[in-house]
mmCIF file of C-alpha atoms and ligand atoms in Angstrom:
data_model
loop_
_atom_site.group_PDB
_atom_site.id
_atom_site.type_symbol
_atom_site.label_atom_id
_atom_site.label_comp_id
_atom_site.label_asym_id
_atom_site.label_seq_id
_atom_site.Cartn_x
_atom_site.Cartn_y
_atom_site.Cartn_z
ATOM 1 C CA MET A 320 107.382 -10.351 46.723
ATOM 2 C CA ALA A 321 105.673 -11.936 43.381
ATOM 3 C CA LYS A 322 107.177 -11.044 39.893
ATOM 4 C CA ASN A 323 104.666 -8.576 37.587
ATOM 5 C CA TYR A 324 105.311 -8.652 34.121
ATOM 6 C CA SER A 325 104.479 -6.032 31.796
ATOM 7 C CA ILE A 326 103.331 -7.523 28.378
ATOM 8 C CA ALA A 327 102.160 -5.587 25.161
ATOM 9 C CA VAL A 328 99.614 -7.261 23.582
ATOM 10 C CA ILE A 329 99.028 -6.531 19.326
ATOM 11 C CA PRO A 330 96.261 -9.152 18.808
ATOM 12 C CA GLY A 331 96.409 -7.865 14.995
ATOM 13 C CA ASP A 332 94.306 -9.093 12.008
ATOM 14 C CA GLY A 333 91.768 -11.517 11.382
ATOM 15 C CA ILE A 334 91.815 -14.116 14.533
ATOM 16 C CA GLY A 335 94.772 -12.735 15.863
ATOM 17 C CA PRO A 336 92.023 -10.704 18.750
ATOM 18 C CA GLU A 337 89.955 -14.425 18.929
ATOM 19 C CA VAL A 338 94.115 -16.890 19.344
ATOM 20 C CA ILE A 339 95.288 -13.718 22.314
ATOM 21 C CA ALA A 340 92.100 -14.082 23.813
ATOM 22 C CA GLU A 341 92.746 -17.784 24.569
ATOM 23 C CA GLY A 342 96.583 -16.822 25.575
ATOM 24 C CA ILE A 343 95.540 -14.485 27.922
ATOM 25 C CA LYS A 344 92.820 -16.419 29.845
ATOM 26 C CA VAL A 345 95.599 -19.308 29.971
ATOM 27 C CA LEU A 346 98.406 -16.870 31.466
ATOM 28 C CA GLN A 347 96.012 -15.323 33.797
ATOM 29 C CA ALA A 348 95.028 -19.244 34.832
ATOM 30 C CA VAL A 349 99.092 -20.568 35.147
ATOM 31 C CA SER A 350 99.614 -16.699 36.966
ATOM 32 C CA GLN A 351 97.850 -17.374 39.579
ATOM 33 C CA LYS A 352 98.939 -20.957 39.911
ATOM 34 C CA ASN A 353 102.556 -20.303 40.371
ATOM 35 C CA GLY A 354 102.155 -16.956 42.017
ATOM 36 C CA PHE A 355 103.381 -14.149 39.811
ATOM 37 C CA THR A 356 101.709 -11.358 38.278
ATOM 38 C CA PHE A 357 101.199 -10.088 34.429
ATOM 39 C CA ASN A 358 99.727 -6.814 33.221
ATOM 40 C CA ALA A 359 98.347 -6.792 29.598
ATOM 41 C CA ASP A 360 98.537 -3.401 27.639
ATOM 42 C CA TYR A 361 97.039 -3.630 24.508
ATOM 43 C CA PHE A 362 98.086 -1.791 21.106
ATOM 44 C CA ASP A 363 95.303 -1.466 18.639
ATOM 45 C CA ILE A 364 97.788 -1.558 14.886
ATOM 46 C CA GLY A 365 97.141 -3.919 11.953
ATOM 47 C CA GLY A 366 95.193 -3.608 8.781
ATOM 48 C CA GLU A 367 92.125 -2.443 10.359
ATOM 49 C CA ARG A 368 93.326 0.912 11.567
ATOM 50 C CA TYR A 369 95.777 1.256 8.284
ATOM 51 C CA LEU A 370 92.926 1.208 6.174
ATOM 52 C CA LYS A 371 90.844 3.231 8.557
ATOM 53 C CA THR A 372 93.814 6.036 9.205
ATOM 54 C CA GLY A 373 96.253 5.147 6.806
ATOM 55 C CA GLU A 374 98.872 4.841 10.032
ATOM 56 C CA VAL A 375 100.709 1.344 10.344
ATOM 57 C CA LEU A 376 102.712 2.030 13.123
ATOM 58 C CA PRO A 377 102.227 4.971 15.275
ATOM 59 C CA ASP A 378 105.419 7.061 15.820
ATOM 60 C CA GLY A 379 106.860 6.804 19.154
ATOM 61 C CA MET A 380 105.798 2.996 19.115
ATOM 62 C CA ILE A 381 108.567 1.393 18.902
ATOM 63 C CA ASP A 382 109.991 3.224 22.063
ATOM 64 C CA LYS A 383 106.588 2.331 24.324
ATOM 65 C CA LEU A 384 107.321 -1.501 23.283
ATOM 66 C CA LYS A 385 110.770 -1.533 24.368
ATOM 67 C CA LYS A 386 109.516 -0.648 27.711
ATOM 68 C CA TYR A 387 107.708 -3.933 28.336
ATOM 69 C CA HIS A 388 109.108 -7.699 28.828
ATOM 70 C CA ALA A 389 107.639 -9.043 26.549
ATOM 71 C CA ILE A 390 105.195 -8.491 23.465
ATOM 72 C CA TYR A 391 102.893 -11.201 22.563
ATOM 73 C CA LEU A 392 101.327 -10.477 18.785
ATOM 74 C CA GLY A 393 98.550 -12.297 17.284
ATOM 75 C CA ALA A 394 98.564 -12.223 13.488
ATOM 76 C CA ILE A 395 99.207 -9.293 11.179
ATOM 77 C CA GLY A 396 98.048 -9.480 7.418
ATOM 78 C CA HIS A 397 94.465 -8.154 5.941
ATOM 79 C CA PRO A 398 93.037 -8.916 2.684
ATOM 80 C CA ASP A 399 92.335 -5.696 1.657
ATOM 81 C CA VAL A 400 95.807 -4.100 2.330
ATOM 82 C CA LYS A 401 98.266 -4.732 -1.257
ATOM 83 C CA PRO A 402 100.447 -7.637 -0.153
ATOM 84 C CA GLY A 403 104.478 -6.143 1.943
ATOM 85 C CA ILE A 404 102.883 -2.644 3.621
ATOM 86 C CA LEU A 405 101.744 -4.642 6.496
ATOM 87 C CA GLU A 406 104.641 -7.526 6.372
ATOM 88 C CA LYS A 407 107.600 -4.676 6.356
ATOM 89 C CA GLY A 408 105.372 -1.533 8.434
ATOM 90 C CA ILE A 409 104.678 -3.983 11.126
ATOM 91 C CA LEU A 410 105.872 -7.321 11.472
ATOM 92 C CA LEU A 411 109.587 -6.848 9.783
ATOM 93 C CA ARG A 412 110.444 -3.651 11.330
ATOM 94 C CA LEU A 413 109.424 -4.990 14.977
ATOM 95 C CA ARG A 414 111.845 -7.612 14.416
ATOM 96 C CA PHE A 415 114.375 -5.268 12.912
ATOM 97 C CA GLU A 416 114.387 -2.488 15.072
ATOM 98 C CA LEU A 417 114.046 -3.928 18.538
ATOM 99 C CA ASP A 418 116.967 -5.700 17.372
ATOM 100 C CA GLN A 419 114.639 -9.579 17.455
ATOM 101 C CA TYR A 420 118.103 -11.647 16.023
ATOM 102 C CA ILE A 421 116.450 -14.384 16.240
ATOM 103 C CA ASN A 422 113.299 -16.552 15.006
ATOM 104 C CA LEU A 423 112.793 -19.455 17.346
ATOM 105 C CA ARG A 424 110.564 -21.969 16.378
ATOM 106 C CA PRO A 425 109.956 -25.518 17.208
ATOM 107 C CA VAL A 426 108.626 -28.508 15.664
ATOM 108 C CA LYS A 427 107.405 -31.362 18.053
ATOM 109 C CA LEU A 428 104.826 -33.526 16.969
ATOM 110 C CA TYR A 429 102.296 -34.026 20.206
ATOM 111 C CA PRO A 430 100.828 -37.319 21.183
ATOM 112 C CA GLY A 431 97.355 -37.066 20.203
ATOM 113 C CA VAL A 432 98.536 -34.983 16.678
ATOM 114 C CA GLU A 433 97.829 -36.415 13.546
ATOM 115 C CA CYS A 434 100.932 -36.323 11.453
ATOM 116 C CA PRO A 435 100.820 -36.447 7.380
ATOM 117 C CA LEU A 436 103.839 -38.438 7.247
ATOM 118 C CA LYS A 437 103.485 -42.519 7.417
ATOM 119 C CA ASP A 438 105.017 -44.317 10.396
ATOM 120 C CA LYS A 439 105.977 -41.301 12.312
ATOM 121 C CA GLY A 440 104.942 -40.008 15.058
ATOM 122 C CA PRO A 441 106.513 -37.623 18.656
ATOM 123 C CA GLU A 442 109.398 -39.834 18.809
ATOM 124 C CA HIS A 443 110.346 -39.029 15.293
ATOM 125 C CA ILE A 444 108.760 -34.725 15.103
ATOM 126 C CA ASP A 445 110.656 -33.276 17.706
ATOM 127 C CA PHE A 446 113.763 -30.488 16.429
ATOM 128 C CA VAL A 447 114.060 -26.849 16.781
ATOM 129 C CA VAL A 448 114.966 -24.724 13.808
ATOM 130 C CA VAL A 449 116.736 -21.154 14.749
ATOM 131 C CA ARG A 450 115.873 -18.899 12.160
ATOM 132 C CA GLU A 451 118.205 -15.567 11.742
ATOM 133 C CA ASN A 452 115.601 -13.195 11.553
ATOM 134 C CA THR A 453 116.597 -9.479 10.907
ATOM 135 C CA GLU A 454 118.846 -9.997 7.841
ATOM 136 C CA GLY A 455 119.009 -11.496 4.656
ATOM 137 C CA VAL A 456 116.913 -10.744 1.648
ATOM 138 C CA TYR A 457 114.563 -9.664 4.310
ATOM 139 C CA THR A 458 116.668 -6.656 4.773
ATOM 140 C CA GLY A 459 114.611 -4.880 1.241
ATOM 141 C CA ALA A 460 117.871 -4.199 -0.053
ATOM 142 C CA GLY A 461 117.972 -3.867 -3.565
ATOM 143 C CA GLY A 462 115.078 -2.020 -6.405
ATOM 144 C CA VAL A 463 114.063 -1.977 -9.226
ATOM 145 C CA PHE A 464 114.783 -0.293 -12.949
ATOM 146 C CA LYS A 465 112.760 0.516 -15.845
ATOM 147 C CA LYS A 466 109.802 -0.712 -14.476
ATOM 148 C CA GLY A 467 107.176 -1.293 -16.216
ATOM 149 C CA THR A 468 108.971 -1.697 -19.402
ATOM 150 C CA PRO A 469 110.399 -4.401 -21.126
ATOM 151 C CA ASP A 470 114.218 -3.616 -20.011
ATOM 152 C CA GLU A 471 112.377 -3.892 -16.370
ATOM 153 C CA VAL A 472 115.336 -4.950 -13.902
ATOM 154 C CA ALA A 473 114.285 -6.165 -10.521
ATOM 155 C CA VAL A 474 117.751 -6.825 -7.783
ATOM 156 C CA GLN A 475 116.523 -8.169 -4.353
ATOM 157 C CA GLU A 476 120.062 -8.519 -2.668
ATOM 158 C CA SER A 477 120.560 -11.251 0.623
ATOM 159 C CA ILE A 478 122.696 -8.845 3.232
ATOM 160 C CA ASN A 479 124.715 -11.503 5.477
ATOM 161 C CA THR A 480 126.495 -9.416 8.032
ATOM 162 C CA ARG A 481 129.762 -11.920 9.708
ATOM 163 C CA LYS A 482 128.048 -10.616 12.830
ATOM 164 C CA GLY A 483 124.305 -10.989 12.261
ATOM 165 C CA VAL A 484 125.582 -14.631 11.102
ATOM 166 C CA GLU A 485 127.537 -15.214 13.810
ATOM 167 C CA ARG A 486 125.579 -13.992 16.722
ATOM 168 C CA CYS A 487 122.961 -16.384 15.573
ATOM 169 C CA ILE A 488 124.487 -19.504 15.247
ATOM 170 C CA ARG A 489 126.711 -18.426 18.571
ATOM 171 C CA TYR A 490 122.417 -18.552 20.028
ATOM 172 C CA ALA A 491 122.180 -21.734 18.417
ATOM 173 C CA PHE A 492 125.123 -23.525 19.381
ATOM 174 C CA GLU A 493 124.130 -22.153 23.108
ATOM 175 C CA TYR A 494 121.119 -23.211 22.540
ATOM 176 C CA CYS A 495 121.570 -26.608 21.476
ATOM 177 C CA LYS A 496 124.376 -26.915 24.571
ATOM 178 C CA LYS A 497 121.210 -25.903 26.846
ATOM 179 C CA ARG A 498 118.656 -28.186 24.492
ATOM 180 C CA LYS A 499 120.266 -31.135 26.104
ATOM 181 C CA LYS A 500 118.670 -33.485 23.398
ATOM 182 C CA MET A 501 121.049 -34.405 20.910
ATOM 183 C CA ASN A 502 123.675 -32.289 21.819
ATOM 184 C CA LYS A 503 123.435 -31.552 17.604
ATOM 185 C CA LEU A 504 123.099 -28.595 15.546
ATOM 186 C CA THR A 505 122.580 -28.784 11.660
ATOM 187 C CA LEU A 506 123.919 -25.837 9.752
ATOM 188 C CA CYS A 507 120.972 -25.332 6.712
ATOM 189 C CA GLY A 508 122.203 -23.449 3.677
ATOM 190 C CA LYS A 509 123.106 -23.926 -0.032
ATOM 191 C CA THR A 510 126.701 -23.039 -0.245
ATOM 192 C CA ASN A 511 126.725 -24.939 -3.420
ATOM 193 C CA VAL A 512 124.787 -21.882 -5.532
ATOM 194 C CA LEU A 513 124.570 -19.009 -2.582
ATOM 195 C CA THR A 514 129.067 -19.283 -3.006
ATOM 196 C CA TYR A 515 129.448 -15.852 -1.608
ATOM 197 C CA ALA A 516 126.237 -15.958 1.387
ATOM 198 C CA PHE A 517 126.780 -19.831 2.739
ATOM 199 C CA ASP A 518 130.772 -19.067 2.125
ATOM 200 C CA LEU A 519 130.765 -17.089 5.246
ATOM 201 C CA TRP A 520 127.963 -18.947 6.981
ATOM 202 C CA GLU A 521 129.889 -21.981 6.706
ATOM 203 C CA ARG A 522 132.776 -20.435 8.119
ATOM 204 C CA THR A 523 131.443 -18.713 10.767
ATOM 205 C CA PHE A 524 130.213 -21.850 11.904
ATOM 206 C CA ASN A 525 132.999 -23.943 11.486
ATOM 207 C CA GLU A 526 134.794 -21.791 13.767
ATOM 208 C CA VAL A 527 132.308 -21.319 16.471
ATOM 209 C CA ALA A 528 131.955 -25.555 16.746
ATOM 210 C CA LYS A 529 134.904 -25.113 17.703
ATOM 211 C CA GLU A 530 133.997 -23.623 20.678
ATOM 212 C CA TYR A 531 131.340 -26.033 21.081
ATOM 213 C CA PRO A 532 133.334 -29.675 21.476
ATOM 214 C CA ASP A 533 130.127 -31.379 22.791
ATOM 215 C CA VAL A 534 127.919 -30.628 20.104
ATOM 216 C CA GLN A 535 127.750 -32.674 16.875
ATOM 217 C CA THR A 536 127.546 -30.570 13.454
ATOM 218 C CA ASP A 537 126.474 -31.512 10.158
ATOM 219 C CA TYR A 538 125.763 -29.407 7.147
ATOM 220 C CA THR A 539 123.207 -29.606 4.719
ATOM 221 C CA HIS A 540 121.675 -27.966 1.688
ATOM 222 C CA VAL A 541 118.016 -26.138 2.137
ATOM 223 C CA ASP A 542 116.397 -28.523 -0.784
ATOM 224 C CA ALA A 543 117.987 -31.902 0.785
ATOM 225 C CA LEU A 544 116.477 -30.872 3.665
ATOM 226 C CA THR A 545 113.121 -30.581 2.736
ATOM 227 C CA MET A 546 113.446 -34.229 1.472
ATOM 228 C CA TRP A 547 114.702 -35.563 4.940
ATOM 229 C CA LEU A 548 112.701 -33.286 6.967
ATOM 230 C CA VAL A 549 109.674 -35.355 5.105
ATOM 231 C CA LYS A 550 111.584 -39.143 5.555
ATOM 232 C CA ASN A 551 113.987 -38.602 8.078
ATOM 233 C CA PRO A 552 113.096 -35.712 11.053
ATOM 234 C CA GLU A 553 114.196 -38.034 14.080
ATOM 235 C CA TRP A 554 117.918 -36.936 12.377
ATOM 236 C CA PHE A 555 117.367 -33.289 13.510
ATOM 237 C CA ASP A 556 118.108 -31.848 16.953
ATOM 238 C CA VAL A 557 118.221 -28.143 16.055
ATOM 239 C CA ILE A 558 118.877 -27.116 12.923
ATOM 240 C CA VAL A 559 120.267 -23.575 12.455
ATOM 241 C CA THR A 560 119.467 -21.194 9.014
ATOM 242 C CA ASP A 561 118.793 -18.095 7.205
ATOM 243 C CA ASN A 562 115.826 -15.474 7.420
ATOM 244 C CA MET A 563 114.096 -16.742 4.189
ATOM 245 C CA PHE A 564 115.180 -20.427 4.070
ATOM 246 C CA GLY A 565 114.310 -20.468 8.096
ATOM 247 C CA ASP A 566 110.843 -19.395 6.437
ATOM 248 C CA ILE A 567 109.885 -22.022 3.946
ATOM 249 C CA ILE A 568 111.330 -24.618 5.664
ATOM 250 C CA THR A 569 109.468 -23.869 9.350
ATOM 251 C CA ASP A 570 106.279 -23.947 7.431
ATOM 252 C CA LEU A 571 106.832 -27.168 5.913
ATOM 253 C CA GLY A 572 107.578 -28.113 10.198
ATOM 254 C CA ALA A 573 104.588 -26.884 11.001
ATOM 255 C CA MET A 574 102.600 -29.289 8.117
ATOM 256 C CA ILE A 575 104.601 -32.192 9.874
ATOM 257 C CA GLN A 576 104.210 -30.626 13.719
ATOM 258 C CA GLY A 577 100.343 -31.275 13.020
ATOM 259 C CA GLY A 578 99.141 -27.682 10.854
ATOM 260 C CA MET A 579 99.301 -24.061 11.175
ATOM 261 C CA GLY A 580 96.971 -24.512 14.512
ATOM 262 C CA ILE A 581 100.088 -25.821 17.089
ATOM 263 C CA ALA A 582 102.627 -23.567 15.370
ATOM 264 C CA ALA A 583 104.684 -21.190 17.848
ATOM 265 C CA GLY A 584 107.375 -18.768 17.940
ATOM 266 C CA GLY A 585 109.520 -16.427 18.978
ATOM 267 C CA ASN A 586 111.382 -13.577 17.937
ATOM 268 C CA ILE A 587 114.298 -13.250 19.864
ATOM 269 C CA SER A 588 116.760 -10.139 21.001
ATOM 270 C CA PRO A 589 118.463 -11.418 23.407
ATOM 271 C CA GLU A 590 119.443 -7.759 24.667
ATOM 272 C CA GLY A 591 115.914 -6.712 24.352
ATOM 273 C CA VAL A 592 112.284 -7.141 24.122
ATOM 274 C CA SER A 593 111.399 -10.352 22.389
ATOM 275 C CA MET A 594 108.215 -11.048 21.041
ATOM 276 C CA PHE A 595 105.589 -14.551 20.179
ATOM 277 C CA GLU A 596 103.034 -15.194 18.357
ATOM 278 C CA PRO A 597 101.010 -18.222 16.953
ATOM 279 C CA ILE A 598 103.674 -18.626 12.904
ATOM 280 C CA GLY A 599 99.813 -19.099 11.043
ATOM 281 C CA GLY A 600 99.191 -15.160 9.809
ATOM 282 C CA SER A 601 95.435 -14.179 9.926
ATOM 283 C CA ALA A 602 93.551 -16.979 8.613
ATOM 284 C CA PRO A 603 90.933 -13.922 7.404
ATOM 285 C CA LYS A 604 88.438 -16.782 6.213
ATOM 286 C CA TYR A 605 87.922 -18.402 9.868
ATOM 287 C CA THR A 606 87.400 -14.447 11.312
ATOM 288 C CA GLY A 607 84.834 -14.364 13.623
ATOM 289 C CA LYS A 608 83.145 -17.327 13.755
ATOM 290 C CA ASN A 609 84.681 -19.244 17.405
ATOM 291 C CA MET A 610 86.913 -22.102 14.693
ATOM 292 C CA ILE A 611 89.941 -21.239 14.927
ATOM 293 C CA ASN A 612 92.587 -22.916 16.707
ATOM 294 C CA PRO A 613 93.642 -21.530 19.714
ATOM 295 C CA LEU A 614 97.098 -23.862 20.731
ATOM 296 C CA ALA A 615 99.497 -22.195 18.678
ATOM 297 C CA ALA A 616 98.886 -19.114 20.805
ATOM 298 C CA ILE A 617 99.051 -20.999 23.954
ATOM 299 C CA CYS A 618 102.094 -22.545 22.949
ATOM 300 C CA ALA A 619 103.335 -18.426 22.418
ATOM 301 C CA ALA A 620 102.133 -18.035 25.383
ATOM 302 C CA GLY A 621 104.268 -20.978 27.122
ATOM 303 C CA MET A 622 106.999 -19.635 24.994
ATOM 304 C CA MET A 623 107.199 -16.542 26.361
ATOM 305 C CA LEU A 624 106.627 -18.021 29.927
ATOM 306 C CA GLU A 625 109.738 -19.672 29.739
ATOM 307 C CA HIS A 626 111.339 -16.369 28.245
ATOM 308 C CA LEU A 627 110.870 -14.428 31.387
ATOM 309 C CA GLY A 628 112.192 -17.327 33.692
ATOM 310 C CA GLU A 629 109.032 -18.743 34.418
ATOM 311 C CA GLU A 630 109.838 -22.226 33.080
ATOM 312 C CA LYS A 631 107.582 -24.378 35.480
ATOM 313 C CA SER A 632 104.773 -22.632 33.857
ATOM 314 C CA GLY A 633 105.887 -22.968 30.851
ATOM 315 C CA ASN A 634 106.094 -26.654 30.970
ATOM 316 C CA GLU A 635 102.398 -27.080 32.441
ATOM 317 C CA ILE A 636 101.242 -24.922 29.575
ATOM 318 C CA GLU A 637 102.838 -27.346 27.124
ATOM 319 C CA LYS A 638 101.648 -30.557 29.036
ATOM 320 C CA ALA A 639 98.191 -29.329 29.142
ATOM 321 C CA VAL A 640 97.424 -29.094 25.858
ATOM 322 C CA ILE A 641 99.195 -32.298 25.736
ATOM 323 C CA GLN A 642 96.089 -33.381 27.509
ATOM 324 C CA VAL A 643 93.820 -31.581 25.239
ATOM 325 C CA THR A 644 95.880 -33.109 22.025
ATOM 326 C CA THR A 645 94.929 -36.449 23.199
ATOM 327 C CA LYS A 646 92.105 -36.089 24.681
ATOM 328 C CA HIS A 647 89.729 -33.687 22.754
ATOM 329 C CA LEU A 648 90.928 -32.451 19.770
ATOM 330 C CA LYS A 649 89.472 -34.471 16.269
ATOM 331 C CA SER A 650 91.892 -32.301 14.028
ATOM 332 C CA LEU A 651 94.232 -29.308 14.599
ATOM 333 C CA ALA A 652 92.413 -27.810 11.581
ATOM 334 C CA ALA A 653 90.463 -24.488 12.118
ATOM 335 C CA GLY A 654 86.281 -25.848 11.947
ATOM 336 C CA GLN A 655 87.424 -29.241 12.799
ATOM 337 C CA MET A 656 88.489 -29.821 16.106
ATOM 338 C CA GLY A 657 85.355 -30.594 17.111
ATOM 339 C CA HIS A 658 85.596 -27.701 19.549
ATOM 340 C CA THR A 659 85.384 -23.816 19.384
ATOM 341 C CA THR A 660 87.835 -22.126 19.859
ATOM 342 C CA THR A 661 87.298 -21.010 23.105
ATOM 343 C CA GLU A 662 86.321 -24.524 24.339
ATOM 344 C CA VAL A 663 89.929 -25.422 23.610
ATOM 345 C CA GLY A 664 91.137 -22.485 25.876
ATOM 346 C CA ASP A 665 88.969 -23.839 28.725
ATOM 347 C CA PHE A 666 90.086 -27.110 28.153
ATOM 348 C CA VAL A 667 93.733 -26.219 28.521
ATOM 349 C CA VAL A 668 93.116 -23.847 31.731
ATOM 350 C CA LYS A 669 91.110 -26.890 33.088
ATOM 351 C CA TYR A 670 93.593 -29.649 32.554
ATOM 352 C CA MET A 671 96.245 -26.733 33.814
ATOM 353 C CA GLN A 672 94.752 -26.607 37.212
ATOM 354 C CA GLU A 673 94.636 -30.382 37.906
HETATM 355 C C1 IPM B 368 106.692 -15.329 9.363
HETATM 356 C C2 IPM B 368 105.944 -14.686 8.133
HETATM 357 C C3 IPM B 368 106.726 -13.458 8.078
HETATM 358 C C4 IPM B 368 107.791 -13.924 7.328
HETATM 359 C C5 IPM B 368 105.658 -12.978 6.415
HETATM 360 C C6 IPM B 368 104.503 -12.260 7.175
HETATM 361 C C7 IPM B 368 105.922 -11.057 6.497
HETATM 362 O O1 IPM B 368 106.012 -15.631 7.120
HETATM 363 O O2 IPM B 368 106.285 -15.045 10.748
HETATM 364 O O3 IPM B 368 107.329 -16.608 8.743
HETATM 365 O O4 IPM B 368 108.201 -13.917 5.964
HETATM 366 O O5 IPM B 368 108.662 -14.402 8.116
HETATM 367 MN MN1 MN B 369 106.198 -17.223 7.060
#
């Protein structure tokens, strides 16, 4: 019997619905081609709903989402909502409560894509960041004291647990082994200043490394990493790091792979429900203009299929995306592609069917 996947779709805010529509179009095409089916249930959450109803994430939503094979997310973030409310109330809550403890962010420069780094091409930029996704400064631990007075104190703590660090590092070693590229795993930290947190990370890394004698290990401070990613991105295969550093270095990664228009990620819960998203955000400026690049959302759909065990379909999506970046797009930036959002989605479908 043909496999059927149930997908929870959260188009979200801003350009989210437009790019998700293209991703769904591609999923429909690839599923028909490769003999599986999926049903998409749409969930209306995000800034608009919050502004209308005051509700961020409705009660019972998380339990509902747990019943799906995967979640496909567009974007969360609204210009009229104070920063932090939607991010913490939706995106981070989903990551935490669904225990999506890995944020997997591939950085790959596709042929035909302009790279801002001089003399670097697709042969130099192909690495994956394994970002811890449930701890660090993201837990919200800390507080304020004497707010608004000259004596105000603000504390924002970084929580690192042995269990949380170890499961992330283990995932990274396994991923590196499976990827079979350079077989090299780099720990990115800041052992010279964050002497509690990254001492735990480094010790755990070195211990787990003993179980993977075939994986070459390396360490770099995060500040130095931002330098190497610009100067020698070809040194990297898989990078493992904490939540905050992972957030920062993957925006740098997105730029060297051609921009937010192509950068996709997966919030992975190896034991539960994972969530796939373009990492670029809601881009309110471009909302409803049919100008935004849907390739990041399409690549996120590809990652989702790969995660569900439909590797062939995931690869076919990637191949089709490469055809489009090589043959059609003037730029990956919104409004500068030389094509509309829907046209780019149509191109991907067309190449997949060839
Ligand atoms: C990301 C985003 C989020 C993060 C924000 C929106 C909370 O920047 O997915 O990288 O910091 O993780
Ligand atoms: Mn980010």
